[in-house]
Coordinates of C-alpha atoms in Angstrom, one line a residue:
Chain A
M1 CA 0.1 0.1 -0.1
R2 CA 1.5 3.2 -0.9
I3 CA -0.1 7.0 -0.9
S4 CA 0.1 8.3 -4.0
I5 CA -3.1 10.5 -4.2
T6 CA -4.1 13.2 -1.8
S7 CA -7.1 15.5 -2.5
V8 CA -7.8 19.4 -1.9
Y9 CA -12.0 20.0 -2.1
V10 CA -12.3 22.8 -4.6
D11 CA -15.2 24.9 -5.5
D12 CA -14.3 25.0 -9.1
Q13 CA -12.0 22.6 -10.7
A14 CA -10.9 25.1 -13.9
K15 CA -10.5 27.9 -11.5
A16 CA -8.5 25.3 -8.8
L17 CA -6.3 24.0 -12.1
A18 CA -5.7 27.7 -12.9
F19 CA -4.5 28.8 -9.5
Y20 CA -2.4 25.3 -8.9
T21 CA -0.6 25.4 -11.8
E22 CA -0.3 29.3 -12.9
K23 CA 0.1 30.5 -9.3
L24 CA 1.8 27.5 -7.2
G25 CA 3.6 26.0 -9.9
F26 CA 2.4 22.7 -10.2
T27 CA 1.8 20.8 -13.6
K28 CA -1.4 19.3 -14.8
K29 CA -0.9 15.3 -14.8
T30 CA -4.3 13.5 -15.1
D31 CA -7.1 15.2 -16.8
L32 CA -10.2 13.0 -17.4
P33 CA -13.9 13.1 -17.9
A34 CA -15.8 11.7 -14.9
G35 CA -19.3 12.4 -15.0
E36 CA -20.2 16.1 -14.5
F37 CA -16.7 16.8 -13.3
R38 CA -13.1 15.6 -14.1
W39 CA -10.4 13.2 -12.7
L40 CA -7.9 16.1 -12.5
T41 CA -4.8 15.7 -10.6
V42 CA -1.4 18.1 -10.5
V43 CA 1.9 16.9 -9.4
S44 CA 5.0 19.0 -8.5
P45 CA 7.4 19.6 -11.4
A46 CA 10.2 18.9 -8.8
D47 CA 8.9 15.2 -8.5
P48 CA 6.4 14.5 -11.4
D49 CA 6.1 10.8 -10.4
G50 CA 5.5 11.9 -6.9
V51 CA 2.4 11.9 -4.8
E52 CA -0.5 13.7 -7.1
L53 CA -2.9 16.3 -5.7
L54 CA -6.6 15.7 -6.4
L55 CA -8.5 18.8 -7.4
E56 CA -11.7 17.3 -6.1
P57 CA -15.0 19.0 -6.2
D58 CA -16.6 20.2 -3.2
E59 CA -20.1 19.1 -4.1
H60 CA -21.0 17.4 -0.9
P61 CA -22.8 19.8 1.5
A62 CA -20.7 18.8 4.3
A63 CA -17.5 19.4 2.4
G64 CA -18.7 22.8 1.9
R65 CA -19.4 23.4 5.8
F66 CA -16.1 21.6 6.7
K67 CA -14.0 24.2 4.5
E68 CA -16.1 27.2 5.9
A69 CA -15.3 26.3 9.3
L70 CA -11.8 25.6 8.8
V71 CA -11.4 29.0 7.1
A72 CA -13.1 31.0 9.8
D73 CA -10.5 30.0 12.2
G74 CA -7.5 30.4 9.6
I75 CA -6.8 26.7 9.8
P76 CA -4.9 25.2 6.5
F77 CA -5.7 21.4 6.3
T78 CA -3.3 21.0 3.4
Q79 CA 0.5 21.7 3.5
F80 CA 3.0 21.8 0.9
T81 CA 7.0 21.9 1.9
V82 CA 8.9 24.8 0.0
D83 CA 13.1 25.3 0.4
D84 CA 12.3 28.7 1.7
V85 CA 9.3 30.3 2.9
S86 CA 9.9 33.9 2.8
A87 CA 11.1 33.8 -0.8
E88 CA 8.0 31.9 -1.9
V89 CA 5.7 34.3 0.0
E90 CA 7.3 37.0 -1.8
R91 CA 7.0 35.4 -5.1
L92 CA 3.4 34.4 -4.6
K93 CA 2.2 38.1 -3.4
G94 CA 3.9 39.4 -6.7
L95 CA 1.4 37.0 -8.3
G96 CA -1.5 38.4 -6.5
V97 CA -1.9 35.5 -4.0
E98 CA -3.2 36.7 -0.7
F99 CA -1.9 35.4 2.8
T100 CA -3.4 34.7 6.0
Q101 CA -0.1 34.5 8.0
D102 CA 2.9 35.6 6.4
A103 CA 6.5 33.9 7.0
T104 CA 6.5 33.0 10.5
D105 CA 9.3 31.4 12.6
M106 CA 7.4 28.7 14.8
G107 CA 10.7 27.1 16.5
P108 CA 11.7 24.1 14.3
V109 CA 9.9 25.3 11.3
V110 CA 8.8 28.2 9.4
T111 CA 5.6 28.4 7.9
A112 CA 3.0 30.6 5.9
V113 CA -0.4 30.5 5.1
L114 CA -2.1 31.2 1.9
D115 CA -5.7 31.3 0.3
D116 CA -6.0 29.1 -2.5
T117 CA -9.3 31.0 -4.0
C118 CA -11.1 27.7 -4.1
G119 CA -12.0 27.5 -0.8
N120 CA -9.1 26.3 1.3
L121 CA -6.1 27.8 3.3
I122 CA -2.8 26.1 2.2
Q123 CA 0.3 26.0 4.5
L124 CA 3.5 26.4 3.3
A125 CA 6.6 24.9 5.6
A126 CA 10.1 24.7 5.4
M127 CA 12.0 22.7 8.4
K128 CA 14.9 24.8 9.3
Chain B
M1 CA -17.8 42.2 36.2
D2 CA -16.9 46.0 35.8
A3 CA -14.3 47.0 33.1
E4 CA -11.4 47.4 35.5
S5 CA -11.9 43.7 36.9
G6 CA -12.0 42.5 33.5
L7 CA -8.8 43.9 32.8
F8 CA -7.2 42.3 35.7
K9 CA -8.8 39.0 35.4
A10 CA -7.7 39.1 31.6
L11 CA -3.8 39.7 32.7
G12 CA -3.8 37.8 35.6
D13 CA -3.4 34.2 33.4
A14 CA -0.1 33.3 32.3
T15 CA -1.2 31.6 29.0
R16 CA -3.3 35.0 28.3
R17 CA -0.2 37.3 28.8
T18 CA 1.8 35.1 26.6
I19 CA -0.9 35.7 23.8
L20 CA -0.7 39.4 24.0
D21 CA 3.3 38.8 23.6
E22 CA 2.8 37.0 20.5
L23 CA 0.1 39.7 19.1
A24 CA 2.6 42.5 20.2
D25 CA 5.4 40.5 18.2
K26 CA 3.2 40.7 15.2
D27 CA -0.5 42.1 15.1
G28 CA -3.3 40.3 13.4
Q29 CA -3.4 36.9 13.4
T30 CA -5.7 33.9 12.9
L31 CA -6.7 31.6 15.8
F32 CA -4.7 28.9 14.0
E33 CA -1.8 31.5 14.1
I34 CA -2.0 32.1 17.8
C35 CA -2.4 28.5 18.6
G36 CA 0.7 27.5 16.4
R37 CA 3.1 30.0 18.1
L38 CA 1.7 28.9 21.9
T39 CA 2.4 25.2 20.8
M40 CA 5.7 25.5 18.9
K41 CA 7.0 28.7 20.7
H42 CA 5.9 28.2 24.1
G43 CA 5.4 24.4 24.4
L44 CA 1.8 25.3 25.5
A45 CA -0.5 22.3 24.9
S46 CA -4.0 24.3 25.2
S47 CA -6.9 23.1 23.1
R48 CA -7.9 25.4 20.6
Q49 CA -10.9 25.5 22.5
A50 CA -9.2 26.8 25.3
I51 CA -7.0 29.4 23.3
S52 CA -10.4 30.6 22.0
Q53 CA -11.8 31.2 25.4
H54 CA -8.7 33.1 26.4
L55 CA -9.0 35.3 23.6
A56 CA -12.9 35.8 24.5
V57 CA -11.4 36.9 28.1
L58 CA -8.8 39.1 26.5
E59 CA -11.4 40.6 23.9
Q60 CA -13.9 41.3 26.6
A61 CA -11.8 43.5 28.7
G62 CA -10.5 45.3 25.4
L63 CA -7.2 44.0 25.1
V64 CA -7.9 42.3 22.0
H65 CA -10.1 43.3 18.9
T66 CA -11.5 40.9 16.2
R67 CA -11.7 41.8 12.5
R68 CA -13.1 39.9 9.7
Q69 CA -11.5 40.0 6.7
G70 CA -13.0 37.8 3.7
R71 CA -13.7 34.5 5.1
C72 CA -10.9 34.8 8.0
K73 CA -11.2 36.5 11.7
F74 CA -8.0 38.2 12.9
H75 CA -7.1 39.3 16.2
H76 CA -5.7 42.5 17.0
L77 CA -3.9 43.8 20.2
D78 CA -5.1 47.2 22.0
T79 CA -2.9 48.3 25.1
G80 CA -5.2 51.2 25.2
P81 CA -7.1 49.6 28.7
L82 CA -3.6 49.3 30.3
R83 CA -3.6 53.3 30.5
S84 CA -6.0 53.0 33.3
I85 CA -3.5 51.2 35.3
I86 CA -0.5 54.1 35.1
E87 CA -3.2 56.9 35.4
R88 CA -4.3 55.5 38.5
W89 CA -1.0 54.6 39.8
P90 CA 1.3 57.1 38.0
I91 CA 5.1 56.2 37.2
D92 CA 6.9 59.5 38.1
S93 CA 10.3 58.3 38.6
I94 CA 11.1 57.3 35.1
Q95 CA 13.4 60.3 34.5
E96 CA 15.2 60.1 37.8
G97 CA 16.4 56.5 37.4
P98 CA 16.2 54.0 40.5
N99 CA 15.9 55.1 43.9
P100 CA 18.9 55.1 46.1

């Protein structure tokens, strides 16, 4: 058993694909029609055969409420690793990405939290 | 509880004072960031609910204000209420240095 896919619930798959590729810098891996929606995954260009991120529709009513409750308290459910949090914050802010938490020294780790515009907060992290 | 009792009660708890320290370090934090700082920087393993209640006490004392931005809530430090303390017991020896 291996972990090959993990998901984020998004409110709009096309918008999510644009944000995750054009802003965050992932590349599209799989895009297959799946009924009303798409089986749509992205990967890191640094690890194209690594874990895929599935951009999963948040159609289920519980998914929407779950996301809203997390965002209200500023909680990022999904986390990505970067080499340099401050540099990444600066780069993404230049692309118009909004952060709820700038790069912050948390002891063993530096973190920041951004808004993915699809209803989620995402944490960027780098171990020191 | 009157405003002054609320102020002293709010300041009487070490975790709440640490929350104020962290907001003084960086103003405008989500509940998530405050919880993260308390856990990672101070080893305080309070639950999110407990921190939320501490923030409510601080807000009631006027030491913290909250602001909604988009879908998130941010917490801001307001040291204004502390003025009542030095007005009541003025500090008049600042310029003179320590007493002999």
